[in-house]
């Protein structure tokens, strides 16, 4: 479905009648739809003729038709189609396809809910970027709804007078918890946004906040970093050119936010007055796990601060033993919480193996590295465990190097760091950098690359200097703004791209980034 009120209503309608829903992101390919339908054994698909993004009409029904072609999804009995654009190019299959408008017009205005047990599955959500069989994260009804509502209420201090805007897509867990379920369970008023932050120009977010008097704004660091570059290149679309005085709370979600972006967000969007809730959580956790409480938790740029009340997060070594504050390690959760993943759909053995390895004493393995400040006990996420680089015996988180690069605020708008095999050092650091100026080439590129290496050496140490630096106009991202680091790893290794790139917003950027300095 597009990012629309109808998409949210479709999800809640499933919940109302006790049917499990599995939302497939609108940017996925036919094969991705097919894999998820077949794994779940879905009996119906709710879709739209097209979606509208960035001024373009993009097919959805055609992708569904391709997924169902030649009986590839035998379990599907019905396809319900919302006519978003009314395109005449869309075809319909008699006996299978039904228009949402026809279906709704014959229904009563009240539908009594189907009462289910607290552990009844509410939805499946397949984790992105997985290889082989998709991994369907299964969430319960009672526990998930409780945590989604409670985190919305406490993390965002949601009030009846608020206008809440989460910029995520309902195809991801953020759109589930903080668009479809959490705010609406509390009777909140919110914005659902179908567009992109750069259309018709990169001031779209700020204009929306100004026009609709948004009070709580929740977005991703990738969006913030890309808008920093645009704003500094054109003061007409700078946040300070808009009236953002309605804002009272800002939020960050999806990945750690580096301190430089945090400071810009706080000063230029929040006017230096709005607390930023830097929220750490995952598809599997269902809701916030580590986050400041606005107005109650002193803030530190780049740190998600302390666990949400009731969450027993800890940092341990490879044997499950606690490490002292100031030392990095593996992030775990020691005790259950309401919205925790219940299982992987149809594969409980994989569930236990993935999240509860015996060497960690049965703790939940988040898959992220973290460090706690020696004085405050605040948590800082250092990146995925598999994103920890081992360079000549020195272990460094990619997030730390990315933050160092982006802290060079005069030059760098955005950066992503990955590792590649190196015969001498074991792993070499490869940085992909977007500058605040046109992409350099030749001698200019070499000069800037040397400058950035020296900057990282000054910020972290010589061991952290990237061996490779590649410049691009932007980074490969999905339409939800997630950087596709697995593609960057392939580029860094000099491998041909064999992974599915159909979810990319900007596939042409891959050729540009393949050019090493």
PDB file of C-alpha atoms in Angstrom, residues 28-153:
ATOM      1  CA  UNK A  28       9.870  -4.142  -2.785  1.00  0.00           C
ATOM      2  CA  UNK A  29      10.053  -6.299  -5.901  1.00  0.00           C
ATOM      3  CA  UNK A  30       7.582  -8.940  -7.067  1.00  0.00           C
ATOM      4  CA  UNK A  31       9.945 -11.657  -5.849  1.00  0.00           C
ATOM      5  CA  UNK A  32      10.025 -10.108  -2.370  1.00  0.00           C
ATOM      6  CA  UNK A  33       6.210 -10.038  -2.306  1.00  0.00           C
ATOM      7  CA  UNK A  34       6.084 -13.652  -3.473  1.00  0.00           C
ATOM      8  CA  UNK A  35       8.563 -14.840  -0.822  1.00  0.00           C
ATOM      9  CA  UNK A  36       6.666 -13.169   1.997  1.00  0.00           C
ATOM     10  CA  UNK A  37       3.225 -14.307   0.818  1.00  0.00           C
ATOM     11  CA  UNK A  38       4.351 -17.909   0.511  1.00  0.00           C
ATOM     12  CA  UNK A  39       6.179 -17.976   3.848  1.00  0.00           C
ATOM     13  CA  UNK A  40       3.152 -16.553   5.665  1.00  0.00           C
ATOM     14  CA  UNK A  41       0.552 -18.537   3.719  1.00  0.00           C
ATOM     15  CA  UNK A  42      -1.394 -15.316   3.150  1.00  0.00           C
ATOM     16  CA  UNK A  43      -4.933 -15.654   1.765  1.00  0.00           C
ATOM     17  CA  UNK A  44      -5.515 -12.050   0.621  1.00  0.00           C
ATOM     18  CA  UNK A  45      -3.527  -9.057  -0.567  1.00  0.00           C
ATOM     19  CA  UNK A  46      -4.614  -5.461  -0.020  1.00  0.00           C
ATOM     20  CA  UNK A  47      -2.875  -3.096  -2.432  1.00  0.00           C
ATOM     21  CA  UNK A  48      -3.373   0.028  -4.571  1.00  0.00           C
ATOM     22  CA  UNK A  49      -3.288   0.630  -8.280  1.00  0.00           C
ATOM     23  CA  UNK A  50      -0.302   2.975  -7.871  1.00  0.00           C
ATOM     24  CA  UNK A  51       1.490   5.093  -5.333  1.00  0.00           C
ATOM     25  CA  UNK A  52       2.628   8.707  -5.779  1.00  0.00           C
ATOM     26  CA  UNK A  53       6.154   9.623  -4.665  1.00  0.00           C
ATOM     27  CA  UNK A  54       8.167  12.649  -5.615  1.00  0.00           C
ATOM     28  CA  UNK A  55       5.694  13.625  -8.316  1.00  0.00           C
ATOM     29  CA  UNK A  56       5.849  10.195  -9.940  1.00  0.00           C
ATOM     30  CA  UNK A  57       3.184   7.499 -10.198  1.00  0.00           C
ATOM     31  CA  UNK A  58       4.752   4.155  -9.300  1.00  0.00           C
ATOM     32  CA  UNK A  59       3.136   0.735  -9.855  1.00  0.00           C
ATOM     33  CA  UNK A  60       1.909  -1.419  -6.992  1.00  0.00           C
ATOM     34  CA  UNK A  61      -0.859  -3.556  -8.494  1.00  0.00           C
ATOM     35  CA  UNK A  62       1.442  -4.496 -11.399  1.00  0.00           C
ATOM     36  CA  UNK A  63       4.035  -5.761  -8.913  1.00  0.00           C
ATOM     37  CA  UNK A  64       1.385  -7.827  -7.143  1.00  0.00           C
ATOM     38  CA  UNK A  65       0.209  -9.254 -10.482  1.00  0.00           C
ATOM     39  CA  UNK A  66       3.770 -10.244 -11.323  1.00  0.00           C
ATOM     40  CA  UNK A  67       4.181 -11.875  -7.902  1.00  0.00           C
ATOM     41  CA  UNK A  68       1.005 -13.922  -8.397  1.00  0.00           C
ATOM     42  CA  UNK A  69       1.705 -14.844 -12.036  1.00  0.00           C
ATOM     43  CA  UNK A  70       1.524 -18.503 -13.098  1.00  0.00           C
ATOM     44  CA  UNK A  71       0.102 -19.610  -9.762  1.00  0.00           C
ATOM     45  CA  UNK A  72       3.239 -18.649  -7.816  1.00  0.00           C
ATOM     46  CA  UNK A  73       1.198 -17.887  -4.673  1.00  0.00           C
ATOM     47  CA  UNK A  74      -1.403 -20.635  -4.399  1.00  0.00           C
ATOM     48  CA  UNK A  75      -2.726 -19.468  -1.011  1.00  0.00           C
ATOM     49  CA  UNK A  76      -3.988 -16.103  -2.333  1.00  0.00           C
ATOM     50  CA  UNK A  77      -7.739 -16.059  -2.939  1.00  0.00           C
ATOM     51  CA  UNK A  78      -8.469 -12.322  -3.149  1.00  0.00           C
ATOM     52  CA  UNK A  79      -6.754  -9.063  -4.085  1.00  0.00           C
ATOM     53  CA  UNK A  80      -8.376  -5.882  -2.735  1.00  0.00           C
ATOM     54  CA  UNK A  81      -7.379  -2.761  -4.709  1.00  0.00           C
ATOM     55  CA  UNK A  82      -7.518   0.827  -3.466  1.00  0.00           C
ATOM     56  CA  UNK A  83      -7.718   3.164  -6.478  1.00  0.00           C
ATOM     57  CA  UNK A  84      -5.168   5.789  -5.500  1.00  0.00           C
ATOM     58  CA  UNK A  85      -4.647   7.282  -8.975  1.00  0.00           C
ATOM     59  CA  UNK A  86      -7.371   5.588 -11.028  1.00  0.00           C
ATOM     60  CA  UNK A  87      -4.824   4.669 -13.692  1.00  0.00           C
ATOM     61  CA  UNK A  88      -6.342   3.111 -16.810  1.00  0.00           C
ATOM     62  CA  UNK A  89      -3.145   1.084 -17.313  1.00  0.00           C
ATOM     63  CA  UNK A  90      -3.950  -1.207 -14.372  1.00  0.00           C
ATOM     64  CA  UNK A  91      -5.466  -4.582 -15.235  1.00  0.00           C
ATOM     65  CA  UNK A  92      -7.923  -6.549 -13.095  1.00  0.00           C
ATOM     66  CA  UNK A  93      -8.502 -10.298 -12.822  1.00  0.00           C
ATOM     67  CA  UNK A  94     -12.153 -11.314 -12.640  1.00  0.00           C
ATOM     68  CA  UNK A  95     -13.095 -13.459  -9.662  1.00  0.00           C
ATOM     69  CA  UNK A  96      -9.938 -12.520  -7.745  1.00  0.00           C
ATOM     70  CA  UNK A  97      -9.635  -8.717  -7.722  1.00  0.00           C
ATOM     71  CA  UNK A  98     -12.131  -6.467  -5.959  1.00  0.00           C
ATOM     72  CA  UNK A  99     -12.122  -2.684  -5.599  1.00  0.00           C
ATOM     73  CA  UNK A 100     -11.814  -1.414  -2.033  1.00  0.00           C
ATOM     74  CA  UNK A 101     -14.517   1.192  -2.732  1.00  0.00           C
ATOM     75  CA  UNK A 102     -16.982  -1.545  -3.729  1.00  0.00           C
ATOM     76  CA  UNK A 103     -16.085  -3.624  -0.689  1.00  0.00           C
ATOM     77  CA  UNK A 104     -16.425  -0.745   1.775  1.00  0.00           C
ATOM     78  CA  UNK A 105     -19.669   0.633   0.383  1.00  0.00           C
ATOM     79  CA  UNK A 106     -21.581  -2.523   1.327  1.00  0.00           C
ATOM     80  CA  UNK A 107     -20.306  -2.665   4.923  1.00  0.00           C
ATOM     81  CA  UNK A 108     -22.055  -1.411   8.092  1.00  0.00           C
ATOM     82  CA  UNK A 109     -20.546   1.566   9.927  1.00  0.00           C
ATOM     83  CA  UNK A 110     -19.741  -0.521  13.018  1.00  0.00           C
ATOM     84  CA  UNK A 111     -17.691  -3.725  13.155  1.00  0.00           C
ATOM     85  CA  UNK A 112     -17.588  -5.453  16.509  1.00  0.00           C
ATOM     86  CA  UNK A 113     -14.020  -6.550  17.326  1.00  0.00           C
ATOM     87  CA  UNK A 114     -13.006 -10.194  17.385  1.00  0.00           C
ATOM     88  CA  UNK A 115     -11.827 -10.859  20.936  1.00  0.00           C
ATOM     89  CA  UNK A 116      -8.508 -12.721  20.962  1.00  0.00           C
ATOM     90  CA  UNK A 117      -6.011 -13.790  23.596  1.00  0.00           C
ATOM     91  CA  UNK A 118      -3.082 -11.535  24.479  1.00  0.00           C
ATOM     92  CA  UNK A 119      -0.646 -13.902  22.721  1.00  0.00           C
ATOM     93  CA  UNK A 120      -2.650 -14.085  19.491  1.00  0.00           C
ATOM     94  CA  UNK A 121      -0.313 -12.953  16.659  1.00  0.00           C
ATOM     95  CA  UNK A 122      -1.080  -9.388  15.613  1.00  0.00           C
ATOM     96  CA  UNK A 123       1.344  -9.169  12.701  1.00  0.00           C
ATOM     97  CA  UNK A 124       4.396 -10.557  10.947  1.00  0.00           C
ATOM     98  CA  UNK A 125       7.090  -8.241   9.665  1.00  0.00           C
ATOM     99  CA  UNK A 126       9.883  -9.632   7.542  1.00  0.00           C
ATOM    100  CA  UNK A 127      13.306  -8.182   8.266  1.00  0.00           C
ATOM    101  CA  UNK A 128      14.864  -6.428   5.285  1.00  0.00           C
ATOM    102  CA  UNK A 129      18.144  -7.294   3.649  1.00  0.00           C
ATOM    103  CA  UNK A 130      18.011 -10.970   4.598  1.00  0.00           C
ATOM    104  CA  UNK A 131      19.326 -13.605   2.228  1.00  0.00           C
ATOM    105  CA  UNK A 132      17.659 -16.917   1.539  1.00  0.00           C
ATOM    106  CA  UNK A 133      14.370 -17.571   3.291  1.00  0.00           C
ATOM    107  CA  UNK A 134      12.740 -14.385   4.653  1.00  0.00           C
ATOM    108  CA  UNK A 135      12.680 -14.038   8.449  1.00  0.00           C
ATOM    109  CA  UNK A 136       9.158 -13.260   9.670  1.00  0.00           C
ATOM    110  CA  UNK A 137       9.265 -11.509  13.051  1.00  0.00           C
ATOM    111  CA  UNK A 138       6.061 -12.419  14.917  1.00  0.00           C
ATOM    112  CA  UNK A 139       4.511 -10.003  17.413  1.00  0.00           C
ATOM    113  CA  UNK A 140       1.702 -10.626  19.866  1.00  0.00           C
ATOM    114  CA  UNK A 141      -1.483  -8.593  20.305  1.00  0.00           C
ATOM    115  CA  UNK A 142      -1.589  -7.622  23.996  1.00  0.00           C
ATOM    116  CA  UNK A 143       2.086  -7.137  24.808  1.00  0.00           C
ATOM    117  CA  UNK A 144       2.898  -5.345  21.580  1.00  0.00           C
ATOM    118  CA  UNK A 145      -0.011  -2.906  21.881  1.00  0.00           C
ATOM    119  CA  UNK A 146       0.870  -2.176  25.506  1.00  0.00           C
ATOM    120  CA  UNK A 147       4.489  -1.308  24.753  1.00  0.00           C
ATOM    121  CA  UNK A 148       3.644   0.651  21.595  1.00  0.00           C
ATOM    122  CA  UNK A 149       1.137   2.773  23.519  1.00  0.00           C
ATOM    123  CA  UNK A 150       3.280   3.228  26.625  1.00  0.00           C
ATOM    124  CA  UNK A 151       6.433   4.210  24.730  1.00  0.00           C
ATOM    125  CA  UNK A 152       4.435   6.671  22.628  1.00  0.00           C
ATOM    126  CA  UNK A 153       2.997   8.230  25.784  1.00  0.00           C
TER     127      UNK A 153
END
